[in-house]
PDB file of C-alpha atoms in Angstrom:
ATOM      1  CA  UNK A 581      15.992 -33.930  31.542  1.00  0.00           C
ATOM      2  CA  UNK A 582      14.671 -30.525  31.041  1.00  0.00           C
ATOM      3  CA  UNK A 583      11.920 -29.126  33.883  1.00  0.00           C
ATOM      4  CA  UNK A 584       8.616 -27.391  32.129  1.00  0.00           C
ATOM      5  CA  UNK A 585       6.647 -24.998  33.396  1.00  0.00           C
ATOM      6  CA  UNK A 586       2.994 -25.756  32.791  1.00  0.00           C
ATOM      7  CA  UNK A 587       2.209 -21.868  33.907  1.00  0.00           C
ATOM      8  CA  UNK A 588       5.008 -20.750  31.629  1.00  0.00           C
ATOM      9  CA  UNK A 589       3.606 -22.922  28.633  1.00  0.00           C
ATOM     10  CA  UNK A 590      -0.107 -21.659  29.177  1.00  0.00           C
ATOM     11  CA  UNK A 591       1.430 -17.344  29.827  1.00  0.00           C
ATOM     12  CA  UNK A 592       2.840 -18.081  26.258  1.00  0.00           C
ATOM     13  CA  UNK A 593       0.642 -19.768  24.590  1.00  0.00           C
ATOM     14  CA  UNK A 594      -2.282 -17.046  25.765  1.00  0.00           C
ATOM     15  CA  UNK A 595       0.046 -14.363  24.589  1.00  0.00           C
ATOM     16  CA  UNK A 596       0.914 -15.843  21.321  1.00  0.00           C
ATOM     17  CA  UNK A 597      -3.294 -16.269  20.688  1.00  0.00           C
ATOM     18  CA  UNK A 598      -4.095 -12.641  21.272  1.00  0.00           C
ATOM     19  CA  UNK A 599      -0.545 -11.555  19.176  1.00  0.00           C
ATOM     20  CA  UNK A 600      -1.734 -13.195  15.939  1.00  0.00           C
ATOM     21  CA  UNK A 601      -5.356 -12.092  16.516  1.00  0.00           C
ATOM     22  CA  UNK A 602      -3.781  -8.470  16.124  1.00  0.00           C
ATOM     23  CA  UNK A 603      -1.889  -9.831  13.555  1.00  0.00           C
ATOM     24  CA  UNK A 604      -4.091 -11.238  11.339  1.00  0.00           C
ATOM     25  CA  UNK A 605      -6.183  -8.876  11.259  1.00  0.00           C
ATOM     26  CA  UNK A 606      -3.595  -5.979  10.505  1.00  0.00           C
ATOM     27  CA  UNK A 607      -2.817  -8.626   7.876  1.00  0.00           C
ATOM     28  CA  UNK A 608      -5.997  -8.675   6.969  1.00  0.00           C
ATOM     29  CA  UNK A 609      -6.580  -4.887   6.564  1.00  0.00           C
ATOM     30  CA  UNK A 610      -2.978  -4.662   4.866  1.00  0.00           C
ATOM     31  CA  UNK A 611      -4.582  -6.776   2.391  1.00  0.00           C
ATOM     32  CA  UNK A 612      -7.894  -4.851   1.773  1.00  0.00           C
ATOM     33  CA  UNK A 613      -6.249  -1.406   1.486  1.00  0.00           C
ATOM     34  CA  UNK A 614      -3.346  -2.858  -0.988  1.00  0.00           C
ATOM     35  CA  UNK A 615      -6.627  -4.266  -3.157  1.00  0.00           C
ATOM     36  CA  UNK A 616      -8.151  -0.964  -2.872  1.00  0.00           C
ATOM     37  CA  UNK A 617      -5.204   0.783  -3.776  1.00  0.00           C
ATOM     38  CA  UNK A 618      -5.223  -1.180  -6.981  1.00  0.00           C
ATOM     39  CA  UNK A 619      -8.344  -0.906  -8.035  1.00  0.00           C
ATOM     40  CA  UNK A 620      -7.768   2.845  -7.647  1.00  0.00           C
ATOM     41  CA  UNK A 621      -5.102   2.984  -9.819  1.00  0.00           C
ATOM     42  CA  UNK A 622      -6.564   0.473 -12.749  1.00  0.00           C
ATOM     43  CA  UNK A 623     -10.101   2.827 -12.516  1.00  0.00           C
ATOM     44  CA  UNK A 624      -8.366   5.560 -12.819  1.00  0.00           C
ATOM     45  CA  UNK A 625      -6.090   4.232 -16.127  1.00  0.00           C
ATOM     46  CA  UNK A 626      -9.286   3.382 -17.787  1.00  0.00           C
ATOM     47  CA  UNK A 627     -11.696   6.043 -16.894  1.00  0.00           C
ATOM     48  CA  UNK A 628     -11.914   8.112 -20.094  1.00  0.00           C
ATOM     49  CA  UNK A 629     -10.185  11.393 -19.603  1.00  0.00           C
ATOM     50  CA  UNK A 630     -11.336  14.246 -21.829  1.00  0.00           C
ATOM     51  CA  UNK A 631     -10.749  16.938 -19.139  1.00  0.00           C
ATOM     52  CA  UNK A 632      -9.709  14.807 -16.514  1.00  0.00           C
ATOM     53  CA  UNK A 633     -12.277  15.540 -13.769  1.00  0.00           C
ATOM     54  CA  UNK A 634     -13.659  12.230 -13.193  1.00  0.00           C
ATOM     55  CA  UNK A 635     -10.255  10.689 -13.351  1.00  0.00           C
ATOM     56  CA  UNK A 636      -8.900  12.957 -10.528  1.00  0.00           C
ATOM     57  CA  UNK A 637     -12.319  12.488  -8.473  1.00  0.00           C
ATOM     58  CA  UNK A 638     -11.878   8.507  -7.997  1.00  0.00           C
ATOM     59  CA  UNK A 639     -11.054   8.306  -3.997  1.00  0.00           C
ATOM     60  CA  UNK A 640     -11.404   5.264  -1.237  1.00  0.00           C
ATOM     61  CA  UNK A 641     -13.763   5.703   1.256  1.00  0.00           C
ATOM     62  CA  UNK A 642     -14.396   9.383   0.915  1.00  0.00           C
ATOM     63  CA  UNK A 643     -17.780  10.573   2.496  1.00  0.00           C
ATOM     64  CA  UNK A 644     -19.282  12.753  -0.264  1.00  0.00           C
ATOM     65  CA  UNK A 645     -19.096   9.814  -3.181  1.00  0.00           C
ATOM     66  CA  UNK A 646     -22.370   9.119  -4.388  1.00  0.00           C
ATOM     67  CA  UNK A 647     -21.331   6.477  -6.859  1.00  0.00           C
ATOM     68  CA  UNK A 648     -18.936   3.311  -5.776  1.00  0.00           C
ATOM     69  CA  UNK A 649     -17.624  -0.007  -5.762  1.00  0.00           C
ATOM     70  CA  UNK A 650     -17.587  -1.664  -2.029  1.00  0.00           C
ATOM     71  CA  UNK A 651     -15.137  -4.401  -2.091  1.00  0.00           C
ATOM     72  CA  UNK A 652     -15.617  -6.619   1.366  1.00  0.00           C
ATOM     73  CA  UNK A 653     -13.845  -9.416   2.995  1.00  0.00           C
ATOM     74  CA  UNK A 654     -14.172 -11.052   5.813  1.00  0.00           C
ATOM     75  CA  UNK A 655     -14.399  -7.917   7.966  1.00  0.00           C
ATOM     76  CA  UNK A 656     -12.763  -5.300   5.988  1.00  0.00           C
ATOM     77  CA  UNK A 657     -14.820  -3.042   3.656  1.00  0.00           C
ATOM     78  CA  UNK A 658     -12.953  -0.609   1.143  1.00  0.00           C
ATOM     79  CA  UNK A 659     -15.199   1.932  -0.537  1.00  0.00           C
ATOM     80  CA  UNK A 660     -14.034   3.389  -3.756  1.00  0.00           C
ATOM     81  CA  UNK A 661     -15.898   5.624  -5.455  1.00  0.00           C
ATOM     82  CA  UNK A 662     -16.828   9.525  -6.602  1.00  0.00           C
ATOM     83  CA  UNK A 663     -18.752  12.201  -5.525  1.00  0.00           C
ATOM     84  CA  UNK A 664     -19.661  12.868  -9.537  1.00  0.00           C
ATOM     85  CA  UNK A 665     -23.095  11.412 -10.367  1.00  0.00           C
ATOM     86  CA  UNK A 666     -22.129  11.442 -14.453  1.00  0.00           C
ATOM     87  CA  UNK A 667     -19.663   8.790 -13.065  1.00  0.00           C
ATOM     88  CA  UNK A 668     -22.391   5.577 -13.150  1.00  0.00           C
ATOM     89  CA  UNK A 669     -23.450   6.207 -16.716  1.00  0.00           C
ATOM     90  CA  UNK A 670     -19.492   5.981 -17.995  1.00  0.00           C
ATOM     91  CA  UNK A 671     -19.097   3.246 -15.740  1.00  0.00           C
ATOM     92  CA  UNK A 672     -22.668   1.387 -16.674  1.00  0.00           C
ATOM     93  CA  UNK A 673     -23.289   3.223 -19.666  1.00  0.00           C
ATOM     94  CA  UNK A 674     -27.075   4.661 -20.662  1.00  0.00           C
ATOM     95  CA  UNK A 675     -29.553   5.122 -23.519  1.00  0.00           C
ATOM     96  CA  UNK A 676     -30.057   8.610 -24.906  1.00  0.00           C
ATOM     97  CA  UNK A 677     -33.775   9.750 -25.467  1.00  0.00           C
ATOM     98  CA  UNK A 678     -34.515  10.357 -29.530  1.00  0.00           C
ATOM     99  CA  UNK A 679     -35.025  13.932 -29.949  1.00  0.00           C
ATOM    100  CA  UNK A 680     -33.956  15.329 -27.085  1.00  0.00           C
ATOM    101  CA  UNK A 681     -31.942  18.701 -27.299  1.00  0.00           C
ATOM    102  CA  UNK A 682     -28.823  19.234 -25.799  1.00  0.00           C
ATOM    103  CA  UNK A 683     -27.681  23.018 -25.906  1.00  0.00           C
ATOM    104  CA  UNK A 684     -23.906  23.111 -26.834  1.00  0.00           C
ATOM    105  CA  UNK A 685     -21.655  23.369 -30.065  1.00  0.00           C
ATOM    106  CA  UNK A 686     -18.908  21.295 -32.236  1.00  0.00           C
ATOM    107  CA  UNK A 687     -15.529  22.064 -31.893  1.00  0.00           C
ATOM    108  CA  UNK A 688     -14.052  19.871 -34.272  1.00  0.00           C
ATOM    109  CA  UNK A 689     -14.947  16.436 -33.269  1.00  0.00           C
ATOM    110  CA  UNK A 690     -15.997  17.175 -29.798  1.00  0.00           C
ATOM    111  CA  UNK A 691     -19.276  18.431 -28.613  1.00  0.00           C
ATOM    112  CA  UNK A 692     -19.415  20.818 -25.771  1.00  0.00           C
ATOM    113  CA  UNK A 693     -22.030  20.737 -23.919  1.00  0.00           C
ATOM    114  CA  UNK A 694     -22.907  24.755 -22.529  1.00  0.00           C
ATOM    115  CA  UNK A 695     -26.227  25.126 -20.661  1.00  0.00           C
ATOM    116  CA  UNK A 696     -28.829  27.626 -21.974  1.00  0.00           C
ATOM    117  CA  UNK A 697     -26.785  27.815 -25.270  1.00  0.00           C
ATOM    118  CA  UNK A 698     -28.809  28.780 -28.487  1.00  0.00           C
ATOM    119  CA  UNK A 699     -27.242  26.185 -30.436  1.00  0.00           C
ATOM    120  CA  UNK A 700     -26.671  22.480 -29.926  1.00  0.00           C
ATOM    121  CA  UNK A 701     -27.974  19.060 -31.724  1.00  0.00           C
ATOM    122  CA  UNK A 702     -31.104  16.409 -31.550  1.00  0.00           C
ATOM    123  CA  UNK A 703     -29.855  12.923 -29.676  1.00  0.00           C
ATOM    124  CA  UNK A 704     -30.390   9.399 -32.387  1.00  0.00           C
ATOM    125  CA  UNK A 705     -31.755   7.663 -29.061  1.00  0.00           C
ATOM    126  CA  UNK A 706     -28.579   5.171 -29.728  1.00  0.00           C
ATOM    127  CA  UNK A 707     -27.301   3.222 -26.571  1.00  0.00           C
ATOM    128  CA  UNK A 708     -24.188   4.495 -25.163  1.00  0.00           C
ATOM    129  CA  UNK A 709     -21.926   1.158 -23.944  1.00  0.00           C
ATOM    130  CA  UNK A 710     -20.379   1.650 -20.385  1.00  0.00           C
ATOM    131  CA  UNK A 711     -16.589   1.736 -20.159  1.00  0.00           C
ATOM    132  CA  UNK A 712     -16.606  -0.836 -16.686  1.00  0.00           C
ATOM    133  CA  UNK A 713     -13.653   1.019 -15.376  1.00  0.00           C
ATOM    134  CA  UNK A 714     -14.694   0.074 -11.814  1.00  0.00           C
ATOM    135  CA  UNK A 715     -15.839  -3.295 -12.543  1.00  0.00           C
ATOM    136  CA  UNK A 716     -12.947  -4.325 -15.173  1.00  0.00           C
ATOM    137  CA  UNK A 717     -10.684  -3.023 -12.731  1.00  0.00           C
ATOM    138  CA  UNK A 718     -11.957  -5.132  -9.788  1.00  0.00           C
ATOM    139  CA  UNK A 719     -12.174  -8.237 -11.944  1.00  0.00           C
ATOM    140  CA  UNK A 720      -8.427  -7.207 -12.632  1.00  0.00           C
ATOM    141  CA  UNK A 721      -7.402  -7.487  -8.643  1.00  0.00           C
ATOM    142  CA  UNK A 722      -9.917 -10.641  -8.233  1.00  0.00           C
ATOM    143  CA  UNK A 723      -7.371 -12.244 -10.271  1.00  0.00           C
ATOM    144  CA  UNK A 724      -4.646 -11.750  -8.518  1.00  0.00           C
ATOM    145  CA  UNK A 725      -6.084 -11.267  -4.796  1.00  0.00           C
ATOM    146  CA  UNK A 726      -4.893 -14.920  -3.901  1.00  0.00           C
ATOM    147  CA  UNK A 727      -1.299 -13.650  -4.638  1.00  0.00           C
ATOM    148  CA  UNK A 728      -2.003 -11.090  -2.160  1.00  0.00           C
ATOM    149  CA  UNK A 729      -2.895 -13.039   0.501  1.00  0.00           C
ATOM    150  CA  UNK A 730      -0.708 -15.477   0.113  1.00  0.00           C
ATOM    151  CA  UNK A 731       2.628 -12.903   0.254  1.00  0.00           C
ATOM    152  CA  UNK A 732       0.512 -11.847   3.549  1.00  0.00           C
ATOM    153  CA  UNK A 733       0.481 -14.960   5.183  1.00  0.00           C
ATOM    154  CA  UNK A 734       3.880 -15.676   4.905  1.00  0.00           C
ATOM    155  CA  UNK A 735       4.630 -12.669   6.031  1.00  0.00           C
ATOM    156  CA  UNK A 736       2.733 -12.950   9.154  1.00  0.00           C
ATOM    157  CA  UNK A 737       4.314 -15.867   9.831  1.00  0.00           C
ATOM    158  CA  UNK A 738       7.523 -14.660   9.248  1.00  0.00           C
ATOM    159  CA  UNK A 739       6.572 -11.987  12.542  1.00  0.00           C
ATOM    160  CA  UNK A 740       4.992 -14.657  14.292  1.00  0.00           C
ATOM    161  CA  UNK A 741       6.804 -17.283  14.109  1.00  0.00           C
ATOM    162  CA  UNK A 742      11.031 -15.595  13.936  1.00  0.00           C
ATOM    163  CA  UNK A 743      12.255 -18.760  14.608  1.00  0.00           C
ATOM    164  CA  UNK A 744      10.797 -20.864  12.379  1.00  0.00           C
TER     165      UNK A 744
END
């Protein structure tokens, strides 16, 4: 019959606790950060790119953003967002004010907008939809977040638990 050592059992058992506490919650962060990374990507894809600015300004957790999306789990809290303040009304969209001016000119069938320009046209007052590229795209990784933590899991078992 095999001997066990009660001190033994309790050393490992104490060890494996605060292991997957460190685990899990790398896990955990893993998780957040591969969720952030694609809602990056699917914002970007769907943010309307006439020059490309707003695309190219999209960033996690950057200090300066003044518009963003804060996706939190448990303890983890991803910030995605831009330091462009145009970026809310593409993303929620807005109502133009009938009769206001906006200095600028045609060039073909874009407008370009040019401060203190002479020439320019008179807004309808027409509602302006919002393209959701933040939103759609989070709705997008909602979908599949289970996945996600799922494939995490079993990996962290599969580190945990070797063996097994």
């Amino acid at each position: 019959m095999a001997k066990v050592n009660k001190k033994d059992l309790e050393r490992q058992y104490k060890r494996l606790k605060k292991q997957s506490k460190r685990e899990a919650q790398l896990s955990m962060d893993r998780v957040a950060r591969t969720a952030a990374l694609q809602v990056l990507r699917g914002a970007q894809d769907r943010v309307p790119a006439r020059d490309g600015i707003l695309q190219a300004s999209l960033m996690i957790g950057h200090a300066e953003n003044v518009f963003e999306l804060v996706l939190s789990g448990l303890r983890a809290e991803i910030k995605i967002g831009t330091s462009l303040s145009y970026a809310r009304y593409v993303e929620e969209g807005f109502t133009q004010r009938k009769g206001q001016f906006v200095p600028g000119y045609w060039d073909r069938e874009k407008f370009i907008y040019v401060p203190d320009h002479p020439e320019g046209m008179v807004l309808k007052g027409k509602r302006i939809p919002g393209v959701h590229y933040l939103a759609r795209s989070e709705a997008e990784v909602d979908s599949v977040m289970d996945e996600l933590i799922k494939e995490e899991l079993d990996d962290l078992a599969r580190r945990l638990f070797p063996d097994g």
